[in-house]
Amino acid sequence: MELTGKIIAVLPERGGISKAGNEWKIQEYVLETMEQYPRKMMFNVFGADRIAQFNIQLGETLTVSFDIDSREYNGRWYNDIRAWKVDRNAAAPAAGAPVPPVAAGAPVPPPVDPFGPAPQMNASNEADDLPF
């Protein structure tokens, strides 16, 4: 699976020593999509080498490829969203493209009224289509 968005939070890196005696590191990030109704997703990158390789920075727009897994602990279930690829090249969505500036003196179109045009008034200043 993959999702494109902007990194809005970089959480502190965590680490420790496994039962086998190996050192581990994990870092979590929050990505917000750039849709009409934005969604947020927290994902993690596991391993010091991948954390350094991806080098994810706050404010970056990127596409994250990830896997979702669930695990049970003490009768409760937890989701794990782990990134396995980060792509910065395909991260520029068309909706986020900058709008070119309007030249000085260029005509500006009138705003569109979402409720439609105002009712026309007749000579007695009453709207023709009102039932009362």
PDB file of C-alpha atoms in Angstrom:
ATOM      1  CA  MET A   1       0.000   0.000   0.000  1.00  0.00           C
ATOM      2  CA  GLU A   2       1.113   3.585  -0.438  1.00  0.00           C
ATOM      3  CA  LEU A   3       0.001   7.045   0.585  1.00  0.00           C
ATOM      4  CA  THR A   4       1.151  10.534  -0.443  1.00  0.00           C
ATOM      5  CA  GLY A   5       1.151  13.455   1.942  1.00  0.00           C
ATOM      6  CA  LYS A   6       3.102  15.919   4.038  1.00  0.00           C
ATOM      7  CA  ILE A   7       5.085  14.991   7.172  1.00  0.00           C
ATOM      8  CA  ILE A   8       3.509  16.986  10.021  1.00  0.00           C
ATOM      9  CA  ALA A   9       5.291  15.340  12.972  1.00  0.00           C
ATOM     10  CA  VAL A  10       8.586  13.553  13.567  1.00  0.00           C
ATOM     11  CA  LEU A  11       8.426  11.680  16.865  1.00  0.00           C
ATOM     12  CA  PRO A  12      11.535  10.910  18.945  1.00  0.00           C
ATOM     13  CA  GLU A  13      13.637   7.918  17.951  1.00  0.00           C
ATOM     14  CA  ARG A  14      13.370   4.938  20.310  1.00  0.00           C
ATOM     15  CA  GLY A  15      15.685   2.014  20.714  1.00  0.00           C
ATOM     16  CA  GLY A  16      16.797  -0.810  22.915  1.00  0.00           C
ATOM     17  CA  ILE A  17      18.338  -4.249  23.103  1.00  0.00           C
ATOM     18  CA  SER A  18      16.374  -7.324  21.995  1.00  0.00           C
ATOM     19  CA  LYS A  19      16.197 -10.590  23.952  1.00  0.00           C
ATOM     20  CA  ALA A  20      18.824 -11.950  21.552  1.00  0.00           C
ATOM     21  CA  GLY A  21      21.155  -9.072  22.504  1.00  0.00           C
ATOM     22  CA  ASN A  22      20.788  -7.125  19.250  1.00  0.00           C
ATOM     23  CA  GLU A  23      20.383  -3.350  19.229  1.00  0.00           C
ATOM     24  CA  TRP A  24      17.236  -1.983  17.564  1.00  0.00           C
ATOM     25  CA  LYS A  25      15.936   1.501  16.653  1.00  0.00           C
ATOM     26  CA  ILE A  26      12.541   2.731  15.490  1.00  0.00           C
ATOM     27  CA  GLN A  27      11.263   6.192  14.563  1.00  0.00           C
ATOM     28  CA  GLU A  28       7.641   7.235  14.050  1.00  0.00           C
ATOM     29  CA  TYR A  29       6.257   9.931  11.748  1.00  0.00           C
ATOM     30  CA  VAL A  30       2.813  11.418  11.102  1.00  0.00           C
ATOM     31  CA  LEU A  31       1.784  11.972   7.471  1.00  0.00           C
ATOM     32  CA  GLU A  32      -1.241  14.103   6.493  1.00  0.00           C
ATOM     33  CA  THR A  33      -2.860  13.585   3.091  1.00  0.00           C
ATOM     34  CA  MET A  34      -3.659  16.555   0.868  1.00  0.00           C
ATOM     35  CA  GLU A  35      -7.228  15.598  -0.042  1.00  0.00           C
ATOM     36  CA  GLN A  36     -10.431  17.575   0.393  1.00  0.00           C
ATOM     37  CA  TYR A  37     -10.807  15.853   3.777  1.00  0.00           C
ATOM     38  CA  PRO A  38      -7.221  15.289   4.977  1.00  0.00           C
ATOM     39  CA  ARG A  39      -6.410  12.151   6.935  1.00  0.00           C
ATOM     40  CA  LYS A  40      -3.485  11.516   9.217  1.00  0.00           C
ATOM     41  CA  MET A  41      -1.487   8.307   9.446  1.00  0.00           C
ATOM     42  CA  MET A  42       1.274   7.482  11.903  1.00  0.00           C
ATOM     43  CA  PHE A  43       3.853   5.088  10.472  1.00  0.00           C
ATOM     44  CA  ASN A  44       7.241   3.856  11.604  1.00  0.00           C
ATOM     45  CA  VAL A  45      10.624   3.110  10.113  1.00  0.00           C
ATOM     46  CA  PHE A  46      12.483   0.224  11.754  1.00  0.00           C
ATOM     47  CA  GLY A  47      16.263  -0.003  11.831  1.00  0.00           C
ATOM     48  CA  ALA A  48      18.999   2.627  12.154  1.00  0.00           C
ATOM     49  CA  ASP A  49      20.118   2.000   8.569  1.00  0.00           C
ATOM     50  CA  ARG A  50      16.636   2.663   7.110  1.00  0.00           C
ATOM     51  CA  ILE A  51      16.066   5.699   9.345  1.00  0.00           C
ATOM     52  CA  ALA A  52      19.306   7.183   7.969  1.00  0.00           C
ATOM     53  CA  GLN A  53      18.557   6.057   4.393  1.00  0.00           C
ATOM     54  CA  PHE A  54      15.046   7.573   4.283  1.00  0.00           C
ATOM     55  CA  ASN A  55      16.141  10.748   6.159  1.00  0.00           C
ATOM     56  CA  ILE A  56      12.523  11.950   6.537  1.00  0.00           C
ATOM     57  CA  GLN A  57      12.241  15.622   7.523  1.00  0.00           C
ATOM     58  CA  LEU A  58       9.377  17.658   8.973  1.00  0.00           C
ATOM     59  CA  GLY A  59       7.386  19.455   6.235  1.00  0.00           C
ATOM     60  CA  GLU A  60       8.468  17.152   3.394  1.00  0.00           C
ATOM     61  CA  THR A  61       5.897  15.922   0.877  1.00  0.00           C
ATOM     62  CA  LEU A  62       6.481  12.310  -0.082  1.00  0.00           C
ATOM     63  CA  THR A  63       4.941   8.983  -1.015  1.00  0.00           C
ATOM     64  CA  VAL A  64       5.314   6.244   1.582  1.00  0.00           C
ATOM     65  CA  SER A  65       4.959   2.555   0.696  1.00  0.00           C
ATOM     66  CA  PHE A  66       4.030   0.534   3.760  1.00  0.00           C
ATOM     67  CA  ASP A  67       2.727  -2.752   5.148  1.00  0.00           C
ATOM     68  CA  ILE A  68       0.065  -3.059   7.836  1.00  0.00           C
ATOM     69  CA  ASP A  69       0.276  -5.769  10.465  1.00  0.00           C
ATOM     70  CA  SER A  70      -1.623  -6.409  13.698  1.00  0.00           C
ATOM     71  CA  ARG A  71      -0.487  -8.137  16.865  1.00  0.00           C
ATOM     72  CA  GLU A  72      -2.106  -9.168  20.134  1.00  0.00           C
ATOM     73  CA  TYR A  73      -0.698  -8.278  23.542  1.00  0.00           C
ATOM     74  CA  ASN A  74      -2.499  -9.049  26.825  1.00  0.00           C
ATOM     75  CA  GLY A  75      -5.847  -9.489  25.075  1.00  0.00           C
ATOM     76  CA  ARG A  76      -5.645  -6.230  23.089  1.00  0.00           C
ATOM     77  CA  TRP A  77      -4.827  -5.812  19.403  1.00  0.00           C
ATOM     78  CA  TYR A  78      -2.437  -3.216  18.006  1.00  0.00           C
ATOM     79  CA  ASN A  79      -1.812  -2.093  14.414  1.00  0.00           C
ATOM     80  CA  ASP A  80       1.685  -1.578  13.096  1.00  0.00           C
ATOM     81  CA  ILE A  81       2.197   0.499   9.923  1.00  0.00           C
ATOM     82  CA  ARG A  82       5.788   0.000   8.782  1.00  0.00           C
ATOM     83  CA  ALA A  83       7.307   1.925   5.859  1.00  0.00           C
ATOM     84  CA  TRP A  84       9.511  -0.050   3.484  1.00  0.00           C
ATOM     85  CA  LYS A  85      10.011   2.596   0.790  1.00  0.00           C
ATOM     86  CA  VAL A  86       9.940   6.406   0.633  1.00  0.00           C
ATOM     87  CA  ASP A  87       9.677   8.190  -2.718  1.00  0.00           C
ATOM     88  CA  ARG A  88      10.275  11.925  -2.999  1.00  0.00           C
ATOM     89  CA  ASN A  89      10.033  12.116  -6.828  1.00  0.00           C
ATOM     90  CA  ALA A  90       6.370  11.115  -7.170  1.00  0.00           C
ATOM     91  CA  ALA A  91       5.281  13.233  -4.223  1.00  0.00           C
ATOM     92  CA  ALA A  92       4.216  16.389  -6.101  1.00  0.00           C
ATOM     93  CA  PRO A  93       0.428  16.063  -6.521  1.00  0.00           C
ATOM     94  CA  ALA A  94      -1.352  18.139  -9.154  1.00  0.00           C
ATOM     95  CA  ALA A  95      -3.657  19.620  -6.511  1.00  0.00           C
ATOM     96  CA  GLY A  96      -0.694  21.101  -4.655  1.00  0.00           C
ATOM     97  CA  ALA A  97       0.741  22.896  -7.690  1.00  0.00           C
ATOM     98  CA  PRO A  98       1.279  26.622  -7.180  1.00  0.00           C
ATOM     99  CA  VAL A  99      -1.163  28.998  -8.841  1.00  0.00           C
ATOM    100  CA  PRO A 100       0.475  31.472 -11.227  1.00  0.00           C
ATOM    101  CA  PRO A 101       0.118  35.134 -10.212  1.00  0.00           C
ATOM    102  CA  VAL A 102      -2.457  37.309 -11.979  1.00  0.00           C
ATOM    103  CA  ALA A 103      -0.968  40.088 -14.083  1.00  0.00           C
ATOM    104  CA  ALA A 104      -1.714  43.637 -12.939  1.00  0.00           C
ATOM    105  CA  GLY A 105      -4.676  45.116 -14.789  1.00  0.00           C
ATOM    106  CA  ALA A 106      -5.982  41.724 -15.904  1.00  0.00           C
ATOM    107  CA  PRO A 107      -9.745  41.305 -15.546  1.00  0.00           C
ATOM    108  CA  VAL A 108     -10.743  39.267 -12.515  1.00  0.00           C
ATOM    109  CA  PRO A 109     -13.807  37.033 -12.963  1.00  0.00           C
ATOM    110  CA  PRO A 110     -16.653  37.660 -10.517  1.00  0.00           C
ATOM    111  CA  PRO A 111     -16.939  35.209  -7.617  1.00  0.00           C
ATOM    112  CA  VAL A 112     -19.363  32.322  -8.026  1.00  0.00           C
ATOM    113  CA  ASP A 113     -22.241  32.380  -5.544  1.00  0.00           C
ATOM    114  CA  PRO A 114     -22.755  28.808  -4.235  1.00  0.00           C
ATOM    115  CA  PHE A 115     -26.447  29.568  -3.613  1.00  0.00           C
ATOM    116  CA  GLY A 116     -27.110  30.684  -7.186  1.00  0.00           C
ATOM    117  CA  PRO A 117     -28.189  34.069  -8.478  1.00  0.00           C
ATOM    118  CA  ALA A 118     -30.346  36.347  -6.353  1.00  0.00           C
ATOM    119  CA  PRO A 119     -34.073  36.380  -7.262  1.00  0.00           C
ATOM    120  CA  GLN A 120     -35.064  39.138  -9.646  1.00  0.00           C
ATOM    121  CA  MET A 121     -37.274  41.860  -8.197  1.00  0.00           C
ATOM    122  CA  ASN A 122     -40.271  43.256 -10.028  1.00  0.00           C
ATOM    123  CA  ALA A 123     -41.393  46.906 -10.017  1.00  0.00           C
ATOM    124  CA  SER A 124     -42.999  46.589  -6.564  1.00  0.00           C
ATOM    125  CA  ASN A 125     -39.700  45.300  -5.077  1.00  0.00           C
ATOM    126  CA  GLU A 126     -41.090  41.795  -4.455  1.00  0.00           C
ATOM    127  CA  ALA A 127     -39.588  38.554  -5.645  1.00  0.00           C
ATOM    128  CA  ASP A 128     -41.723  36.939  -8.360  1.00  0.00           C
ATOM    129  CA  ASP A 129     -41.274  33.356  -7.216  1.00  0.00           C
ATOM    130  CA  LEU A 130     -42.188  33.696  -3.511  1.00  0.00           C
ATOM    131  CA  PRO A 131     -45.450  31.941  -2.502  1.00  0.00           C
ATOM    132  CA  PHE A 132     -46.342  34.467   0.236  1.00  0.00           C
TER     133      PHE A 132
END
